[in-house]
Amino acid sequence: MFTGIIQSVGHIQSLQTIGGDVRLAMAVNGLPMHDVELGESIAVSGVCLTVVAFDAGYFAADVSNETLSRTTLGGLVAGDKVNLERALQASSRIGGHWVSGHVDGVASVQSIVEDARSQRWRFGADGNLLRYIAEKGSVAVNGVSLTVNQADFEGFEVNLVPHTVEHTNFSALAKGSPVNIEVDLMARYVERLMQFNEK
């Protein structure tokens, strides 16, 4: 479980095909690694991955074909920037919202508009994602916990303050860039419960 508060912006060191899927190696760029253990989870641009190797400056994770096909990880190349967050500890502050690292789908940047010192970002997404995104609700974009300003049938909009742009991989994105989307966990469960009520 994560909070959507990015701890470091790393970059892809290498992508190695092994047995039909991929092993990613990421430079962590200051992410604290002194107490990392094999098998723990780290979110990479919002995708929960399992650490299979690491040292003070990097970690590696195996990525299944399911994850490659449903997230932006399948399109990464060496040098691409990624948002990194270690898993939540019981004593941690929850500065964002509950983020599972289980990406629901991919959206794309439709526009970036300056708004005083902030920026308004609009994302286009499929209706299967948008049905779960509500005005003033929470959404994780590339693992970043954000508040939805506005949502319609074609997309949704968020506001990014300068700190968020500077300390995440949003600084490397532009119009047309793909992003990972995780909707609010509660929305998924409410829909599932309703499906059984309708039977």
mmCIF file of C-alpha atoms in Angstrom:
data_model
loop_
_atom_site.group_PDB
_atom_site.id
_atom_site.type_symbol
_atom_site.label_atom_id
_atom_site.label_comp_id
_atom_site.label_asym_id
_atom_site.label_seq_id
_atom_site.Cartn_x
_atom_site.Cartn_y
_atom_site.Cartn_z
ATOM 1 C CA MET A 1 0.000 0.000 0.000
ATOM 2 C CA PHE A 2 1.209 3.513 -0.870
ATOM 3 C CA THR A 3 0.126 7.116 -0.281
ATOM 4 C CA GLY A 4 0.797 8.732 -3.664
ATOM 5 C CA ILE A 5 3.493 11.016 -2.230
ATOM 6 C CA ILE A 6 6.522 10.525 -4.497
ATOM 7 C CA GLN A 7 9.826 10.061 -2.687
ATOM 8 C CA SER A 8 12.209 10.193 -5.638
ATOM 9 C CA VAL A 9 12.347 10.495 -9.415
ATOM 10 C CA GLY A 10 14.546 7.698 -10.718
ATOM 11 C CA HIS A 11 15.251 6.547 -14.230
ATOM 12 C CA ILE A 12 15.322 3.290 -16.161
ATOM 13 C CA GLN A 13 18.826 1.849 -16.345
ATOM 14 C CA SER A 14 17.992 -1.219 -18.409
ATOM 15 C CA LEU A 15 15.213 -3.479 -19.656
ATOM 16 C CA GLN A 16 16.135 -7.142 -20.006
ATOM 17 C CA THR A 17 13.868 -9.695 -21.650
ATOM 18 C CA ILE A 18 13.864 -12.913 -19.628
ATOM 19 C CA GLY A 19 11.658 -15.868 -20.524
ATOM 20 C CA GLY A 20 9.116 -13.752 -22.407
ATOM 21 C CA ASP A 21 8.667 -10.889 -19.934
ATOM 22 C CA VAL A 22 10.940 -8.094 -18.663
ATOM 23 C CA ARG A 23 13.282 -7.303 -15.798
ATOM 24 C CA LEU A 24 13.537 -3.555 -15.171
ATOM 25 C CA ALA A 25 16.533 -1.998 -13.434
ATOM 26 C CA MET A 26 15.938 1.476 -11.984
ATOM 27 C CA ALA A 27 18.400 4.062 -10.682
ATOM 28 C CA VAL A 28 16.780 5.370 -7.494
ATOM 29 C CA ASN A 29 18.285 8.893 -7.330
ATOM 30 C CA GLY A 30 18.286 9.232 -3.549
ATOM 31 C CA LEU A 31 15.414 6.931 -2.600
ATOM 32 C CA PRO A 32 16.410 5.541 0.830
ATOM 33 C CA MET A 33 17.560 1.955 0.266
ATOM 34 C CA HIS A 34 19.433 1.183 3.508
ATOM 35 C CA ASP A 35 16.636 -0.994 4.916
ATOM 36 C CA VAL A 36 15.175 -2.426 1.694
ATOM 37 C CA GLU A 37 14.645 -6.193 1.679
ATOM 38 C CA LEU A 38 14.268 -8.608 -1.204
ATOM 39 C CA GLY A 39 10.587 -9.177 -1.911
ATOM 40 C CA GLU A 40 9.328 -5.807 -0.700
ATOM 41 C CA SER A 41 7.211 -3.538 -2.875
ATOM 42 C CA ILE A 42 8.201 -0.259 -4.529
ATOM 43 C CA ALA A 43 5.806 1.719 -6.722
ATOM 44 C CA VAL A 44 7.266 2.688 -10.101
ATOM 45 C CA SER A 45 5.150 5.442 -11.689
ATOM 46 C CA GLY A 46 2.217 4.031 -9.759
ATOM 47 C CA VAL A 47 2.854 0.340 -10.492
ATOM 48 C CA CYS A 48 3.550 -1.894 -7.490
ATOM 49 C CA LEU A 49 6.659 -3.978 -8.274
ATOM 50 C CA THR A 50 8.575 -6.544 -6.216
ATOM 51 C CA VAL A 51 12.270 -5.964 -5.536
ATOM 52 C CA VAL A 52 14.369 -8.877 -6.838
ATOM 53 C CA ALA A 53 17.830 -7.238 -6.563
ATOM 54 C CA PHE A 54 19.145 -3.940 -5.205
ATOM 55 C CA ASP A 55 22.018 -1.897 -3.815
ATOM 56 C CA ALA A 56 22.295 1.679 -2.554
ATOM 57 C CA GLY A 57 21.737 3.180 -5.994
ATOM 58 C CA TYR A 58 19.372 0.889 -7.862
ATOM 59 C CA PHE A 59 16.815 -1.901 -7.709
ATOM 60 C CA ALA A 60 15.496 -4.439 -10.173
ATOM 61 C CA ALA A 61 11.997 -5.867 -10.547
ATOM 62 C CA ASP A 62 10.386 -8.443 -12.816
ATOM 63 C CA VAL A 63 7.394 -7.188 -14.811
ATOM 64 C CA SER A 64 4.774 -9.646 -16.090
ATOM 65 C CA ASN A 65 3.157 -9.441 -19.509
ATOM 66 C CA GLU A 66 -0.136 -8.479 -17.812
ATOM 67 C CA THR A 67 1.521 -5.441 -16.241
ATOM 68 C CA LEU A 68 3.396 -4.558 -19.430
ATOM 69 C CA SER A 69 0.140 -4.577 -21.414
ATOM 70 C CA ARG A 70 -1.979 -2.590 -18.929
ATOM 71 C CA THR A 71 0.466 0.143 -17.896
ATOM 72 C CA THR A 72 3.015 2.499 -19.423
ATOM 73 C CA LEU A 73 5.886 0.258 -18.289
ATOM 74 C CA GLY A 74 5.793 -1.670 -21.566
ATOM 75 C CA GLY A 75 6.739 1.478 -23.472
ATOM 76 C CA LEU A 76 9.663 2.583 -21.308
ATOM 77 C CA VAL A 77 13.217 2.853 -22.628
ATOM 78 C CA ALA A 78 16.544 3.338 -20.872
ATOM 79 C CA GLY A 79 16.801 6.865 -19.476
ATOM 80 C CA ASP A 80 13.043 7.428 -19.004
ATOM 81 C CA LYS A 81 12.160 9.081 -15.697
ATOM 82 C CA VAL A 82 9.918 7.212 -13.242
ATOM 83 C CA ASN A 83 8.237 8.211 -9.973
ATOM 84 C CA LEU A 84 9.332 6.078 -7.007
ATOM 85 C CA GLU A 85 7.629 5.456 -3.672
ATOM 86 C CA ARG A 86 8.429 2.789 -1.108
ATOM 87 C CA ALA A 87 5.570 0.958 0.566
ATOM 88 C CA LEU A 88 3.742 2.583 3.443
ATOM 89 C CA GLN A 89 4.792 1.730 6.995
ATOM 90 C CA ALA A 90 2.223 1.539 9.789
ATOM 91 C CA SER A 91 3.747 4.613 11.445
ATOM 92 C CA SER A 92 3.877 6.747 8.265
ATOM 93 C CA ARG A 93 1.843 9.891 7.663
ATOM 94 C CA ILE A 94 -0.725 9.503 4.900
ATOM 95 C CA GLY A 95 -0.238 12.719 2.968
ATOM 96 C CA GLY A 96 -2.142 11.594 -0.119
ATOM 97 C CA HIS A 97 -4.743 8.821 -0.281
ATOM 98 C CA TRP A 98 -4.708 5.016 -0.215
ATOM 99 C CA VAL A 99 -2.925 3.883 -3.381
ATOM 100 C CA SER A 100 -2.579 0.145 -4.037
ATOM 101 C CA GLY A 101 -0.181 0.286 -6.978
ATOM 102 C CA HIS A 102 -2.653 -1.764 -9.056
ATOM 103 C CA VAL A 103 -3.061 0.366 -12.176
ATOM 104 C CA ASP A 104 -6.526 0.407 -13.755
ATOM 105 C CA GLY A 105 -5.486 1.706 -17.157
ATOM 106 C CA VAL A 106 -3.599 4.261 -19.222
ATOM 107 C CA ALA A 107 -4.684 7.820 -20.038
ATOM 108 C CA SER A 108 -2.926 10.520 -22.046
ATOM 109 C CA VAL A 109 -2.095 14.166 -21.430
ATOM 110 C CA GLN A 110 -4.537 16.319 -23.417
ATOM 111 C CA SER A 111 -3.397 19.762 -22.327
ATOM 112 C CA ILE A 112 -1.207 21.680 -19.881
ATOM 113 C CA VAL A 113 -2.281 25.241 -19.084
ATOM 114 C CA GLU A 114 -0.482 27.701 -16.822
ATOM 115 C CA ASP A 115 -2.665 28.925 -13.953
ATOM 116 C CA ALA A 116 -0.801 31.518 -11.858
ATOM 117 C CA ARG A 117 2.109 29.520 -10.332
ATOM 118 C CA SER A 118 0.288 26.202 -10.813
ATOM 119 C CA GLN A 119 -0.605 24.232 -13.909
ATOM 120 C CA ARG A 120 -3.919 22.705 -14.960
ATOM 121 C CA TRP A 121 -3.438 19.305 -16.563
ATOM 122 C CA ARG A 122 -6.189 17.563 -18.510
ATOM 123 C CA PHE A 123 -6.095 13.840 -19.227
ATOM 124 C CA GLY A 124 -8.128 11.956 -21.797
ATOM 125 C CA ALA A 125 -9.230 8.458 -20.860
ATOM 126 C CA ASP A 126 -11.590 5.669 -21.818
ATOM 127 C CA GLY A 127 -15.076 5.659 -20.319
ATOM 128 C CA ASN A 128 -14.239 2.461 -18.443
ATOM 129 C CA LEU A 129 -11.814 4.538 -16.356
ATOM 130 C CA LEU A 130 -13.720 7.818 -16.283
ATOM 131 C CA ARG A 131 -16.804 6.242 -14.699
ATOM 132 C CA TYR A 132 -14.781 5.936 -11.452
ATOM 133 C CA ILE A 133 -13.364 9.484 -11.457
ATOM 134 C CA ALA A 134 -15.410 12.177 -9.730
ATOM 135 C CA GLU A 135 -14.970 15.901 -9.132
ATOM 136 C CA LYS A 136 -13.079 16.515 -5.857
ATOM 137 C CA GLY A 137 -12.351 12.810 -5.592
ATOM 138 C CA SER A 138 -8.874 11.281 -5.542
ATOM 139 C CA VAL A 139 -6.959 9.731 -8.432
ATOM 140 C CA ALA A 140 -3.389 8.477 -8.757
ATOM 141 C CA VAL A 141 -1.623 9.582 -11.954
ATOM 142 C CA ASN A 142 1.769 7.905 -12.432
ATOM 143 C CA GLY A 143 1.508 7.099 -8.733
ATOM 144 C CA VAL A 144 0.942 10.720 -7.656
ATOM 145 C CA SER A 145 -2.060 11.332 -5.404
ATOM 146 C CA LEU A 146 -4.121 14.147 -6.950
ATOM 147 C CA THR A 147 -7.495 15.814 -6.428
ATOM 148 C CA VAL A 148 -9.828 15.904 -9.426
ATOM 149 C CA ASN A 149 -10.856 19.476 -10.328
ATOM 150 C CA GLN A 150 -13.343 18.520 -13.003
ATOM 151 C CA ALA A 151 -14.474 15.372 -14.813
ATOM 152 C CA ASP A 152 -16.624 14.827 -17.894
ATOM 153 C CA PHE A 153 -17.260 12.028 -20.383
ATOM 154 C CA GLU A 154 -13.972 12.512 -22.249
ATOM 155 C CA GLY A 155 -11.457 13.229 -19.518
ATOM 156 C CA PHE A 156 -10.605 14.860 -16.235
ATOM 157 C CA GLU A 157 -8.538 17.762 -14.948
ATOM 158 C CA VAL A 158 -6.196 18.216 -12.003
ATOM 159 C CA ASN A 159 -4.164 21.124 -10.655
ATOM 160 C CA LEU A 160 -0.424 20.678 -10.113
ATOM 161 C CA VAL A 161 1.444 23.013 -7.782
ATOM 162 C CA PRO A 162 5.099 23.815 -8.617
ATOM 163 C CA HIS A 163 6.449 21.369 -6.017
ATOM 164 C CA THR A 164 4.589 18.445 -7.606
ATOM 165 C CA VAL A 165 5.829 19.274 -11.109
ATOM 166 C CA GLU A 166 9.424 19.711 -9.943
ATOM 167 C CA HIS A 167 9.584 16.583 -7.757
ATOM 168 C CA THR A 168 7.859 14.038 -10.023
ATOM 169 C CA ASN A 169 8.227 12.872 -13.602
ATOM 170 C CA PHE A 170 5.492 15.323 -14.640
ATOM 171 C CA SER A 171 8.403 17.647 -15.494
ATOM 172 C CA ALA A 172 9.338 15.221 -18.307
ATOM 173 C CA LEU A 173 5.795 14.823 -19.722
ATOM 174 C CA ALA A 174 4.104 16.761 -22.527
ATOM 175 C CA LYS A 175 0.864 16.766 -24.488
ATOM 176 C CA GLY A 176 0.256 13.221 -25.741
ATOM 177 C CA SER A 177 2.338 11.493 -23.043
ATOM 178 C CA PRO A 178 0.776 8.296 -21.658
ATOM 179 C CA VAL A 179 0.229 8.028 -17.886
ATOM 180 C CA ASN A 180 -0.823 5.278 -15.492
ATOM 181 C CA ILE A 181 -4.180 5.766 -13.769
ATOM 182 C CA GLU A 182 -5.363 4.170 -10.550
ATOM 183 C CA VAL A 183 -8.890 5.100 -9.534
ATOM 184 C CA ASP A 184 -10.025 5.388 -5.943
ATOM 185 C CA LEU A 185 -10.084 1.910 -4.403
ATOM 186 C CA MET A 186 -13.562 2.387 -2.903
ATOM 187 C CA ALA A 187 -15.156 3.029 -6.308
ATOM 188 C CA ARG A 188 -14.102 -0.399 -7.565
ATOM 189 C CA TYR A 189 -15.566 -2.198 -4.568
ATOM 190 C CA VAL A 190 -18.832 -0.250 -4.640
ATOM 191 C CA GLU A 191 -19.342 -1.225 -8.282
ATOM 192 C CA ARG A 192 -18.605 -4.890 -7.535
ATOM 193 C CA LEU A 193 -21.099 -4.913 -4.657
ATOM 194 C CA MET A 194 -23.733 -3.321 -6.890
ATOM 195 C CA GLN A 195 -23.247 -6.047 -9.498
ATOM 196 C CA PHE A 196 -24.279 -8.671 -6.952
ATOM 197 C CA ASN A 197 -27.242 -6.573 -5.772
ATOM 198 C CA GLU A 198 -28.514 -6.472 -9.360
ATOM 199 C CA LYS A 199 -28.567 -10.293 -9.701
#
